[in-house]
Every structure is written in structure tokens, then in C-alpha cells.
PDB file of C-alpha atoms in Angstrom:
ATOM      1  CA  UNK A   1       6.590 -10.411   0.346  1.00 64.00           C
ATOM      2  CA  UNK A   2       5.651  -9.437  -3.199  1.00 73.00           C
ATOM      3  CA  UNK A   3       8.177 -11.706  -4.938  1.00 74.00           C
ATOM      4  CA  UNK A   4       6.959 -14.834  -3.114  1.00 77.00           C
ATOM      5  CA  UNK A   5       3.347 -13.864  -3.851  1.00 80.00           C
ATOM      6  CA  UNK A   6       4.212 -13.476  -7.545  1.00 81.00           C
ATOM      7  CA  UNK A   7       5.833 -16.922  -7.601  1.00 80.00           C
ATOM      8  CA  UNK A   8       2.696 -18.443  -6.068  1.00 83.00           C
ATOM      9  CA  UNK A   9       0.554 -16.706  -8.702  1.00 85.00           C
ATOM     10  CA  UNK A  10       2.666 -18.161 -11.517  1.00 83.00           C
ATOM     11  CA  UNK A  11       2.432 -21.612  -9.940  1.00 82.00           C
ATOM     12  CA  UNK A  12      -1.357 -21.275  -9.876  1.00 86.00           C
ATOM     13  CA  UNK A  13      -1.310 -20.295 -13.561  1.00 85.00           C
ATOM     14  CA  UNK A  14       0.414 -23.613 -14.331  1.00 83.00           C
ATOM     15  CA  UNK A  15      -2.087 -25.574 -12.229  1.00 82.00           C
ATOM     16  CA  UNK A  16      -5.165 -23.982 -13.832  1.00 84.00           C
ATOM     17  CA  UNK A  17      -3.867 -23.554 -17.367  1.00 83.00           C
ATOM     18  CA  UNK A  18      -6.224 -24.825 -20.126  1.00 84.00           C
ATOM     19  CA  UNK A  19      -3.296 -24.936 -22.577  1.00 82.00           C
ATOM     20  CA  UNK A  20      -2.790 -28.153 -24.518  1.00 79.00           C
ATOM     21  CA  UNK A  21       0.755 -27.502 -25.727  1.00 79.00           C
ATOM     22  CA  UNK A  22       4.042 -26.511 -24.104  1.00 76.00           C
ATOM     23  CA  UNK A  23       4.171 -23.370 -26.231  1.00 80.00           C
ATOM     24  CA  UNK A  24       0.684 -22.385 -25.094  1.00 83.00           C
ATOM     25  CA  UNK A  25       1.628 -22.894 -21.444  1.00 80.00           C
ATOM     26  CA  UNK A  26       4.817 -20.838 -21.860  1.00 80.00           C
ATOM     27  CA  UNK A  27       2.845 -17.998 -23.457  1.00 84.00           C
ATOM     28  CA  UNK A  28       0.349 -18.006 -20.565  1.00 86.00           C
ATOM     29  CA  UNK A  29       3.183 -17.943 -18.021  1.00 82.00           C
ATOM     30  CA  UNK A  30       4.992 -15.129 -19.817  1.00 82.00           C
ATOM     31  CA  UNK A  31       1.798 -13.067 -20.088  1.00 85.00           C
ATOM     32  CA  UNK A  32       1.118 -13.495 -16.368  1.00 84.00           C
ATOM     33  CA  UNK A  33       4.733 -12.637 -15.477  1.00 80.00           C
ATOM     34  CA  UNK A  34       4.670  -9.502 -17.641  1.00 80.00           C
ATOM     35  CA  UNK A  35       1.436  -8.399 -15.980  1.00 82.00           C
ATOM     36  CA  UNK A  36       2.879  -8.901 -12.497  1.00 78.00           C
ATOM     37  CA  UNK A  37       6.014  -6.919 -13.362  1.00 70.00           C
ATOM     38  CA  UNK A  38       3.966  -4.102 -14.898  1.00 72.00           C
ATOM     39  CA  UNK A  39       1.777  -3.571 -11.838  1.00 59.00           C
ATOM     40  CA  UNK A  40       4.301  -4.212  -9.074  1.00 56.00           C
ATOM     41  CA  UNK A  41       5.640  -1.409  -6.851  1.00 56.00           C
ATOM     42  CA  UNK A  42       8.305  -3.430  -5.036  1.00 56.00           C
ATOM     43  CA  UNK A  43      11.283  -2.350  -7.111  1.00 56.00           C
ATOM     44  CA  UNK A  44      12.973  -5.180  -9.001  1.00 75.00           C
ATOM     45  CA  UNK A  45      12.338  -8.072  -6.620  1.00 75.00           C
ATOM     46  CA  UNK A  46       9.138  -9.139  -8.401  1.00 78.00           C
ATOM     47  CA  UNK A  47      10.779  -8.887 -11.823  1.00 78.00           C
ATOM     48  CA  UNK A  48      13.784 -10.988 -10.796  1.00 77.00           C
ATOM     49  CA  UNK A  49      11.618 -13.531  -8.966  1.00 78.00           C
ATOM     50  CA  UNK A  50       9.365 -13.990 -12.005  1.00 79.00           C
ATOM     51  CA  UNK A  51      12.275 -14.312 -14.422  1.00 79.00           C
ATOM     52  CA  UNK A  52      14.082 -16.873 -12.267  1.00 79.00           C
ATOM     53  CA  UNK A  53      10.878 -18.869 -11.813  1.00 79.00           C
ATOM     54  CA  UNK A  54      10.245 -18.913 -15.576  1.00 78.00           C
ATOM     55  CA  UNK A  55      13.768 -20.091 -16.355  1.00 77.00           C
ATOM     56  CA  UNK A  56      13.781 -22.717 -13.610  1.00 75.00           C
ATOM     57  CA  UNK A  57      10.458 -24.369 -14.500  1.00 73.00           C
ATOM     58  CA  UNK A  58      10.939 -24.358 -18.286  1.00 68.00           C
ATOM     59  CA  UNK A  59      14.469 -25.768 -18.365  1.00 67.00           C
ATOM     60  CA  UNK A  60      13.062 -29.281 -18.803  1.00 60.00           C
ATOM     61  CA  UNK A  61      10.161 -28.289 -21.077  1.00 57.00           C
ATOM     62  CA  UNK A  62      11.502 -30.191 -24.090  1.00 54.00           C
ATOM     63  CA  UNK A  63      12.735 -33.284 -22.267  1.00 62.00           C
ATOM     64  CA  UNK A  64       9.356 -35.043 -22.436  1.00 61.00           C
ATOM     65  CA  UNK A  65       7.418 -35.598 -25.642  1.00 60.00           C
ATOM     66  CA  UNK A  66       4.052 -35.987 -23.871  1.00 75.00           C
ATOM     67  CA  UNK A  67       2.452 -32.684 -22.852  1.00 72.00           C
ATOM     68  CA  UNK A  68       0.777 -33.936 -19.664  1.00 77.00           C
ATOM     69  CA  UNK A  69       4.002 -35.531 -18.431  1.00 77.00           C
ATOM     70  CA  UNK A  70       5.913 -32.373 -19.229  1.00 77.00           C
ATOM     71  CA  UNK A  71       3.326 -30.225 -17.432  1.00 76.00           C
ATOM     72  CA  UNK A  72       3.619 -32.408 -14.331  1.00 78.00           C
ATOM     73  CA  UNK A  73       7.374 -31.960 -14.345  1.00 76.00           C
ATOM     74  CA  UNK A  74       7.073 -28.200 -14.778  1.00 77.00           C
ATOM     75  CA  UNK A  75       4.576 -28.078 -11.917  1.00 78.00           C
ATOM     76  CA  UNK A  76       6.871 -30.161  -9.720  1.00 80.00           C
ATOM     77  CA  UNK A  77       9.826 -27.858 -10.427  1.00 74.00           C
ATOM     78  CA  UNK A  78       7.612 -24.834  -9.747  1.00 77.00           C
ATOM     79  CA  UNK A  79       6.585 -26.200  -6.344  1.00 80.00           C
ATOM     80  CA  UNK A  80      10.224 -26.916  -5.522  1.00 79.00           C
ATOM     81  CA  UNK A  81      11.185 -23.350  -6.462  1.00 77.00           C
ATOM     82  CA  UNK A  82       8.344 -21.945  -4.328  1.00 79.00           C
ATOM     83  CA  UNK A  83       9.290 -24.048  -1.309  1.00 82.00           C
ATOM     84  CA  UNK A  84      12.989 -23.192  -1.648  1.00 79.00           C
ATOM     85  CA  UNK A  85      12.172 -19.470  -1.882  1.00 77.00           C
ATOM     86  CA  UNK A  86       9.894 -19.674   1.156  1.00 80.00           C
ATOM     87  CA  UNK A  87      12.654 -21.312   3.231  1.00 89.00           C
ATOM     88  CA  UNK A  88      15.282 -18.796   2.108  1.00 91.00           C
ATOM     89  CA  UNK A  89      14.970 -16.487   5.120  1.00 91.00           C
ATOM     90  CA  UNK A  90      15.454 -19.292   7.616  1.00 93.00           C
ATOM     91  CA  UNK A  91      18.598 -20.413   5.771  1.00 94.00           C
ATOM     92  CA  UNK A  92      19.954 -16.855   5.681  1.00 96.00           C
ATOM     93  CA  UNK A  93      19.296 -16.454   9.409  1.00 96.00           C
ATOM     94  CA  UNK A  94      21.298 -19.602  10.155  1.00 95.00           C
ATOM     95  CA  UNK A  95      24.229 -18.511   8.003  1.00 96.00           C
ATOM     96  CA  UNK A  96      24.327 -14.867   9.063  1.00 96.00           C
ATOM     97  CA  UNK A  97      23.651 -14.993  12.798  1.00 95.00           C
ATOM     98  CA  UNK A  98      27.122 -16.408  13.730  1.00 95.00           C
ATOM     99  CA  UNK A  99      28.591 -13.079  12.598  1.00 96.00           C
ATOM    100  CA  UNK A 100      26.852 -11.374  15.543  1.00 96.00           C
ATOM    101  CA  UNK A 101      28.703 -11.488  18.838  1.00 95.00           C
ATOM    102  CA  UNK A 102      27.715 -10.674  22.424  1.00 96.00           C
ATOM    103  CA  UNK A 103      27.971  -6.958  23.027  1.00 95.00           C
ATOM    104  CA  UNK A 104      27.733  -6.010  19.338  1.00 97.00           C
ATOM    105  CA  UNK A 105      25.861  -2.912  18.238  1.00 97.00           C
ATOM    106  CA  UNK A 106      24.226  -3.475  14.838  1.00 98.00           C
ATOM    107  CA  UNK A 107      23.254  -0.558  12.622  1.00 97.00           C
ATOM    108  CA  UNK A 108      20.452  -1.037  10.093  1.00 96.00           C
ATOM    109  CA  UNK A 109      17.891   0.987   8.155  1.00 94.00           C
ATOM    110  CA  UNK A 110      14.291   0.574   7.038  1.00 89.00           C
ATOM    111  CA  UNK A 111      12.301  -2.630   7.439  1.00 92.00           C
ATOM    112  CA  UNK A 112      13.702  -5.836   5.967  1.00 92.00           C
ATOM    113  CA  UNK A 113      12.034  -9.137   6.848  1.00 92.00           C
ATOM    114  CA  UNK A 114      15.281 -10.963   6.090  1.00 95.00           C
ATOM    115  CA  UNK A 115      17.232  -8.755   8.502  1.00 97.00           C
ATOM    116  CA  UNK A 116      14.486  -9.122  11.106  1.00 96.00           C
ATOM    117  CA  UNK A 117      14.582 -12.926  10.888  1.00 95.00           C
ATOM    118  CA  UNK A 118      18.368 -12.958  11.149  1.00 97.00           C
ATOM    119  CA  UNK A 119      18.402 -10.737  14.243  1.00 97.00           C
ATOM    120  CA  UNK A 120      15.609 -12.712  15.922  1.00 97.00           C
ATOM    121  CA  UNK A 121      17.402 -15.989  15.205  1.00 96.00           C
ATOM    122  CA  UNK A 122      20.645 -14.670  16.697  1.00 96.00           C
ATOM    123  CA  UNK A 123      18.865 -13.459  19.833  1.00 96.00           C
ATOM    124  CA  UNK A 124      16.379 -16.268  20.425  1.00 94.00           C
ATOM    125  CA  UNK A 125      18.125 -19.384  19.107  1.00 93.00           C
ATOM    126  CA  UNK A 126      21.801 -18.513  19.521  1.00 93.00           C
ATOM    127  CA  UNK A 127      21.216 -16.468  22.702  1.00 94.00           C
ATOM    128  CA  UNK A 128      23.338 -13.566  21.471  1.00 95.00           C
ATOM    129  CA  UNK A 129      23.155 -10.364  23.524  1.00 96.00           C
ATOM    130  CA  UNK A 130      23.392  -7.329  21.253  1.00 97.00           C
ATOM    131  CA  UNK A 131      21.832  -3.935  20.539  1.00 97.00           C
ATOM    132  CA  UNK A 132      20.350  -2.566  17.349  1.00 97.00           C
ATOM    133  CA  UNK A 133      20.371   1.005  16.052  1.00 97.00           C
ATOM    134  CA  UNK A 134      17.688   1.620  13.422  1.00 96.00           C
ATOM    135  CA  UNK A 135      17.988   4.587  11.075  1.00 94.00           C
ATOM    136  CA  UNK A 136      14.591   5.847   9.937  1.00 88.00           C
ATOM    137  CA  UNK A 137      13.896   8.591   7.422  1.00 73.00           C
ATOM    138  CA  UNK A 138      10.558   9.657   8.889  1.00 72.00           C
ATOM    139  CA  UNK A 139       8.629   9.395  12.169  1.00 67.00           C
ATOM    140  CA  UNK A 140       6.506   6.251  12.194  1.00 67.00           C
ATOM    141  CA  UNK A 141       8.262   4.931   9.091  1.00 80.00           C
ATOM    142  CA  UNK A 142       9.285   1.342   8.284  1.00 86.00           C
ATOM    143  CA  UNK A 143      12.294   1.574  10.597  1.00 89.00           C
ATOM    144  CA  UNK A 144       9.963   2.047  13.552  1.00 91.00           C
ATOM    145  CA  UNK A 145       8.097  -1.132  12.561  1.00 92.00           C
ATOM    146  CA  UNK A 146      11.366  -3.051  12.688  1.00 94.00           C
ATOM    147  CA  UNK A 147      12.256  -1.488  16.043  1.00 95.00           C
ATOM    148  CA  UNK A 148       8.913  -2.467  17.552  1.00 94.00           C
ATOM    149  CA  UNK A 149       9.277  -6.091  16.436  1.00 95.00           C
ATOM    150  CA  UNK A 150      12.770  -6.274  17.948  1.00 96.00           C
ATOM    151  CA  UNK A 151      11.680  -4.693  21.234  1.00 96.00           C
ATOM    152  CA  UNK A 152       8.862  -7.242  21.492  1.00 96.00           C
ATOM    153  CA  UNK A 153      11.557  -9.941  21.301  1.00 95.00           C
ATOM    154  CA  UNK A 154      13.547  -8.315  24.108  1.00 95.00           C
ATOM    155  CA  UNK A 155      16.292  -6.793  21.945  1.00 97.00           C
ATOM    156  CA  UNK A 156      17.443  -3.271  22.971  1.00 97.00           C
ATOM    157  CA  UNK A 157      16.807  -0.789  20.144  1.00 97.00           C
ATOM    158  CA  UNK A 158      17.618   2.857  19.494  1.00 96.00           C
ATOM    159  CA  UNK A 159      15.876   4.667  16.628  1.00 94.00           C
ATOM    160  CA  UNK A 160      17.814   7.527  15.033  1.00 94.00           C
ATOM    161  CA  UNK A 161      17.206   9.903  12.184  1.00 91.00           C
ATOM    162  CA  UNK A 162      18.718   8.703   8.919  1.00 89.00           C
ATOM    163  CA  UNK A 163      20.867  11.823   8.714  1.00 90.00           C
ATOM    164  CA  UNK A 164      22.622  10.756  11.958  1.00 93.00           C
ATOM    165  CA  UNK A 165      24.098   7.549  10.503  1.00 95.00           C
ATOM    166  CA  UNK A 166      27.661   8.888  10.513  1.00 95.00           C
ATOM    167  CA  UNK A 167      27.382   9.826  14.185  1.00 95.00           C
ATOM    168  CA  UNK A 168      25.901   6.445  15.148  1.00 95.00           C
ATOM    169  CA  UNK A 169      28.576   4.557  13.225  1.00 95.00           C
ATOM    170  CA  UNK A 170      31.162   5.600  15.785  1.00 94.00           C
ATOM    171  CA  UNK A 171      29.708   3.186  18.344  1.00 95.00           C
ATOM    172  CA  UNK A 172      28.391   0.539  15.942  1.00 97.00           C
ATOM    173  CA  UNK A 173      30.316  -2.677  15.261  1.00 97.00           C
ATOM    174  CA  UNK A 174      28.704  -3.473  11.919  1.00 97.00           C
ATOM    175  CA  UNK A 175      25.895  -2.557   9.548  1.00 98.00           C
ATOM    176  CA  UNK A 176      23.343  -5.111   8.339  1.00 98.00           C
ATOM    177  CA  UNK A 177      20.730  -4.228   5.720  1.00 97.00           C
ATOM    178  CA  UNK A 178      18.424  -5.921   3.246  1.00 95.00           C
ATOM    179  CA  UNK A 179      18.202  -5.422  -0.515  1.00 93.00           C
ATOM    180  CA  UNK A 180      15.596  -5.404  -3.270  1.00 89.00           C
ATOM    181  CA  UNK A 181      17.983  -6.680  -5.898  1.00 90.00           C
ATOM    182  CA  UNK A 182      21.528  -7.992  -6.316  1.00 93.00           C
ATOM    183  CA  UNK A 183      23.060  -7.082  -9.680  1.00 92.00           C
ATOM    184  CA  UNK A 184      25.665  -8.885 -11.764  1.00 90.00           C
ATOM    185  CA  UNK A 185      28.745  -7.220 -10.273  1.00 92.00           C
ATOM    186  CA  UNK A 186      27.689  -7.949  -6.673  1.00 94.00           C
ATOM    187  CA  UNK A 187      26.290  -4.500  -5.962  1.00 94.00           C
ATOM    188  CA  UNK A 188      22.776  -4.042  -4.590  1.00 95.00           C
ATOM    189  CA  UNK A 189      19.721  -1.931  -5.277  1.00 92.00           C
ATOM    190  CA  UNK A 190      17.957  -1.121  -2.045  1.00 90.00           C
ATOM    191  CA  UNK A 191      16.129   1.453   0.045  1.00 88.00           C
ATOM    192  CA  UNK A 192      17.411   4.994  -0.323  1.00 88.00           C
ATOM    193  CA  UNK A 193      20.079   5.661   2.287  1.00 90.00           C
ATOM    194  CA  UNK A 194      21.753   2.256   1.944  1.00 94.00           C
ATOM    195  CA  UNK A 195      24.527   3.651  -0.242  1.00 95.00           C
ATOM    196  CA  UNK A 196      25.433   6.440   2.153  1.00 95.00           C
ATOM    197  CA  UNK A 197      25.484   3.974   5.062  1.00 96.00           C
ATOM    198  CA  UNK A 198      27.894   1.777   3.096  1.00 97.00           C
ATOM    199  CA  UNK A 199      30.182   4.741   2.435  1.00 97.00           C
ATOM    200  CA  UNK A 200      30.210   5.655   6.121  1.00 97.00           C
ATOM    201  CA  UNK A 201      30.974   2.024   7.014  1.00 97.00           C
ATOM    202  CA  UNK A 202      33.974   1.943   4.731  1.00 97.00           C
ATOM    203  CA  UNK A 203      35.258   5.275   6.042  1.00 96.00           C
ATOM    204  CA  UNK A 204      34.872   3.971   9.602  1.00 96.00           C
ATOM    205  CA  UNK A 205      36.398   0.574   8.743  1.00 96.00           C
ATOM    206  CA  UNK A 206      33.293  -1.291   9.852  1.00 97.00           C
ATOM    207  CA  UNK A 207      31.872  -4.338   7.994  1.00 98.00           C
ATOM    208  CA  UNK A 208      28.822  -3.762   5.806  1.00 98.00           C
ATOM    209  CA  UNK A 209      26.664  -6.874   5.373  1.00 98.00           C
ATOM    210  CA  UNK A 210      23.716  -7.539   3.054  1.00 97.00           C
ATOM    211  CA  UNK A 211      21.033 -10.138   3.850  1.00 97.00           C
ATOM    212  CA  UNK A 212      19.095 -11.080   0.706  1.00 95.00           C
ATOM    213  CA  UNK A 213      17.326 -14.029  -0.927  1.00 92.00           C
ATOM    214  CA  UNK A 214      18.745 -15.540  -4.118  1.00 89.00           C
ATOM    215  CA  UNK A 215      15.509 -14.971  -6.047  1.00 87.00           C
ATOM    216  CA  UNK A 216      16.409 -11.272  -5.936  1.00 88.00           C
ATOM    217  CA  UNK A 217      19.534 -11.849  -8.039  1.00 90.00           C
ATOM    218  CA  UNK A 218      18.940  -9.938 -11.267  1.00 86.00           C
ATOM    219  CA  UNK A 219      20.729  -9.697 -14.594  1.00 84.00           C
ATOM    220  CA  UNK A 220      21.408  -5.979 -14.547  1.00 84.00           C
ATOM    221  CA  UNK A 221      24.674  -4.060 -14.487  1.00 86.00           C
ATOM    222  CA  UNK A 222      24.177  -0.456 -13.325  1.00 86.00           C
ATOM    223  CA  UNK A 223      27.243   1.765 -13.470  1.00 82.00           C
ATOM    224  CA  UNK A 224      25.879   4.684 -11.465  1.00 84.00           C
ATOM    225  CA  UNK A 225      22.786   6.030  -9.722  1.00 85.00           C
ATOM    226  CA  UNK A 226      21.222   7.222 -12.983  1.00 82.00           C
ATOM    227  CA  UNK A 227      21.116   3.661 -14.287  1.00 81.00           C
ATOM    228  CA  UNK A 228      18.587   2.534 -11.660  1.00 78.00           C
ATOM    229  CA  UNK A 229      15.969   5.219 -12.309  1.00 67.00           C
ATOM    230  CA  UNK A 230      14.022   2.691 -14.403  1.00 59.00           C
ATOM    231  CA  UNK A 231      13.726   0.433 -11.322  1.00 58.00           C
ATOM    232  CA  UNK A 232      12.723   3.273  -9.035  1.00 57.00           C
ATOM    233  CA  UNK A 233       8.998   3.058  -9.651  1.00 50.00           C
ATOM    234  CA  UNK A 234       8.167   5.557  -6.896  1.00 47.00           C
ATOM    235  CA  UNK A 235      10.657   8.238  -7.909  1.00 48.00           C
ATOM    236  CA  UNK A 236       8.958  11.502  -8.797  1.00 53.00           C
ATOM    237  CA  UNK A 237       9.668  15.178  -9.270  1.00 54.00           C
ATOM    238  CA  UNK A 238       7.345  17.793  -7.846  1.00 53.00           C
ATOM    239  CA  UNK A 239       7.530  21.447  -8.684  1.00 54.00           C
ATOM    240  CA  UNK A 240       7.449  23.821  -5.743  1.00 51.00           C
ATOM    241  CA  UNK A 241       4.267  25.343  -7.159  1.00 52.00           C
ATOM    242  CA  UNK A 242       2.549  21.950  -6.953  1.00 51.00           C
ATOM    243  CA  UNK A 243       3.828  21.191  -3.466  1.00 51.00           C
ATOM    244  CA  UNK A 244       3.271  24.671  -2.073  1.00 55.00           C
ATOM    245  CA  UNK A 245       0.841  26.950  -3.928  1.00 51.00           C
ATOM    246  CA  UNK A 246       2.226  30.068  -2.242  1.00 51.00           C
ATOM    247  CA  UNK A 247       5.621  29.492  -3.840  1.00 50.00           C
ATOM    248  CA  UNK A 248       6.327  31.241  -7.110  1.00 50.00           C
ATOM    249  CA  UNK A 249       9.004  31.247  -9.739  1.00 54.00           C
ATOM    250  CA  UNK A 250      11.940  33.514  -9.028  1.00 57.00           C
ATOM    251  CA  UNK A 251      13.600  35.153 -12.020  1.00 62.00           C
ATOM    252  CA  UNK A 252      12.156  32.508 -14.331  1.00 60.00           C
ATOM    253  CA  UNK A 253      13.792  29.594 -12.473  1.00 68.00           C
ATOM    254  CA  UNK A 254      11.501  26.893 -11.147  1.00 71.00           C
ATOM    255  CA  UNK A 255      12.676  24.882  -8.147  1.00 73.00           C
ATOM    256  CA  UNK A 256      11.783  21.199  -8.085  1.00 74.00           C
ATOM    257  CA  UNK A 257      11.582  18.613  -5.336  1.00 72.00           C
ATOM    258  CA  UNK A 258      12.859  15.157  -6.281  1.00 73.00           C
ATOM    259  CA  UNK A 259      11.997  12.121  -4.199  1.00 74.00           C
ATOM    260  CA  UNK A 260      13.993   8.952  -4.793  1.00 79.00           C
ATOM    261  CA  UNK A 261      13.122   5.731  -3.007  1.00 81.00           C
ATOM    262  CA  UNK A 262      16.061   3.499  -3.973  1.00 86.00           C
ATOM    263  CA  UNK A 263      19.786   3.734  -4.541  1.00 91.00           C
ATOM    264  CA  UNK A 264      22.591   1.568  -5.884  1.00 94.00           C
ATOM    265  CA  UNK A 265      25.467   0.428  -3.654  1.00 95.00           C
ATOM    266  CA  UNK A 266      28.587  -0.627  -5.625  1.00 95.00           C
ATOM    267  CA  UNK A 267      30.252  -3.925  -4.627  1.00 95.00           C
ATOM    268  CA  UNK A 268      33.425  -2.271  -3.327  1.00 96.00           C
ATOM    269  CA  UNK A 269      31.502  -1.094  -0.253  1.00 97.00           C
ATOM    270  CA  UNK A 270      30.002  -4.507   0.586  1.00 97.00           C
ATOM    271  CA  UNK A 271      31.842  -6.894   2.913  1.00 97.00           C
ATOM    272  CA  UNK A 272      29.684 -10.019   2.491  1.00 97.00           C
ATOM    273  CA  UNK A 273      26.238 -11.063   1.314  1.00 97.00           C
ATOM    274  CA  UNK A 274      24.251 -13.508   3.464  1.00 97.00           C
ATOM    275  CA  UNK A 275      22.120 -15.519   1.020  1.00 95.00           C
ATOM    276  CA  UNK A 276      20.344 -18.867   0.940  1.00 93.00           C
ATOM    277  CA  UNK A 277      23.072 -19.985  -1.477  1.00 92.00           C
ATOM    278  CA  UNK A 278      25.723 -19.333   1.152  1.00 94.00           C
ATOM    279  CA  UNK A 279      27.819 -16.464   2.489  1.00 96.00           C
ATOM    280  CA  UNK A 280      29.143 -14.771  -0.644  1.00 96.00           C
ATOM    281  CA  UNK A 281      31.667 -12.110  -1.489  1.00 96.00           C
ATOM    282  CA  UNK A 282      30.408  -9.589  -4.065  1.00 95.00           C
ATOM    283  CA  UNK A 283      32.776 -11.072  -6.665  1.00 93.00           C
ATOM    284  CA  UNK A 284      31.099 -14.494  -6.300  1.00 93.00           C
ATOM    285  CA  UNK A 285      27.666 -13.167  -7.308  1.00 91.00           C
ATOM    286  CA  UNK A 286      28.313 -13.374 -11.054  1.00 87.00           C
ATOM    287  CA  UNK A 287      29.124 -17.099 -10.758  1.00 88.00           C
ATOM    288  CA  UNK A 288      25.908 -17.729  -8.835  1.00 86.00           C
ATOM    289  CA  UNK A 289      23.901 -15.764 -11.417  1.00 82.00           C
ATOM    290  CA  UNK A 290      25.240 -18.005 -14.171  1.00 79.00           C
ATOM    291  CA  UNK A 291      24.167 -21.090 -12.204  1.00 79.00           C
ATOM    292  CA  UNK A 292      20.718 -19.625 -11.553  1.00 75.00           C
ATOM    293  CA  UNK A 293      19.940 -18.438 -15.070  1.00 69.00           C
ATOM    294  CA  UNK A 294      21.834 -20.943 -17.193  1.00 66.00           C
TER     295      UNK A 294
END
């Protein structure tokens, strides 16, 4: 995953840094982090991972007068952060899999490695017998990749079109999805279609669970869908003329095609979040953010 890769890059910057002062090392780290965030296409997960890493490793920067001793401590904290982040999925799988019961039908969307690990752990280690319904927005899309991995593990899977989520919810027992970012109020920014699935879950009185690593907790507070456009790096608008040359303007009005890749799900639609910090309610996220950042 991109966030883990970014953390490893920052750790390497510390190891190879020619800086001779703490300030110089911090500047190098910040420059590298800014570069990673500028060129990333993974939504906000890289940005939040870099920011958390920077805060975690530099908390003790002024506790040692000697530079070399301080650098060793920063490096040690960086390695701890990397190892903790790498183990996050296994921890989430252990905490979340007990919520799956024999005979359950789990609805999900897209391809989330955290969700995949949780489902595989429930099936292979806890011997749960369940089915999975995967909503995919396009043939051969990421949802199909998830379905193939589950089938290889012997888990029954049905792939549906994303527009059929409301129909599939009738027979589902729960929805379980991943997220790219968890914001301050406990809501999540994730793959487009997550929000509508959450709404359908609430209308059907079915639990809606999020499986996400703590390094994706981000200090943002969106109020609506417009507030996350800045995070939606792949969002674009195409005029009909550009997409289809034969099309022409009618009565001076130009039709546009807008493609969004992410949406924001408010906390009121989320039942629980399975994280490496524990099983959290959306209201508990702000407390965990304070612990992480301060």
C-alpha cells in the first residue's frame, strides 16, 4: 500500500540523511513528505501517513542535546511506527472477524486489503462459514480482484453491479468496507459508492462496518461532499465534445461528464470502525486523533 511505502521512504531518509543538526534533519523529512504527498494518487492515505510519521518521530527531538543520540532515537521511533503500521491489518482482522457469524452474507465494494485480510482470517483461522457479495462499478474492476482472491480461499462470492446494492441489501446481514481516510468526526473518505451503501444499510437496519488502519486517521472535518474535492485527485470533468466528437452543443448549452472517485460518509451512518487501536464508535475517533497527533 502507498501509505506504508511512503513511511518506509521517510525512514530511509532518516537513515541516509547527511544533516548534522536536528533542524536540518526535520527540513529534509518535511521536504520528502511534501514531495510524496504532491505526487501520490492514493487519496489522503499517504498524506495522513506522512503527517503521523513526522509527528511521532519528532516528538522526542529536543529531549537529547547530542545530535547523534537524538537521531538514533528518532530512527528507533520511526522503525517502531513502521512495524506497528505493517502489523495493523493483522490486528484489525483479529478484532473484526468475531463480528462475522456462520451463515452471514457480507456486502462489500471495491478492493480493500484490510477487508480482504479480515474476511480471510474469519474463514481460515476462525472457520466461519459465510458468503460475500461484492459490488463492482465496472467489469474487471477492483471488486473482481477481491472476488477472485476470496474464491481462491474457498469463500462463496457473488459479484453484482454497484447500482444493485439496494437489491442485494435485502439478503445481506451486514456491510463491511475499507476507507482511505478517517476524519475528525468519525466519518470516512473512501471509494465512490461507499456513501450510498451506508445510506441503504441504515434504511435496511443493517450494520455498516469500516475496517481501516489508524495511520489513515486525518485531521480534516468535511461537512459535505464538496469539501472532499481537494482530496479527490482523480476527479475530472469532461465535456461531451471531448468524450464524443460527434456530439455538439444544443442551444448553447454544453453537457459535461463528471467522474468522481471518492465520497464522504458521515459518522451517523457508521456502526463501528475496526482499527488497530481497537473497535471504535465514530464518536471515539476524535479522542484517538488527539492521542495520535498530540
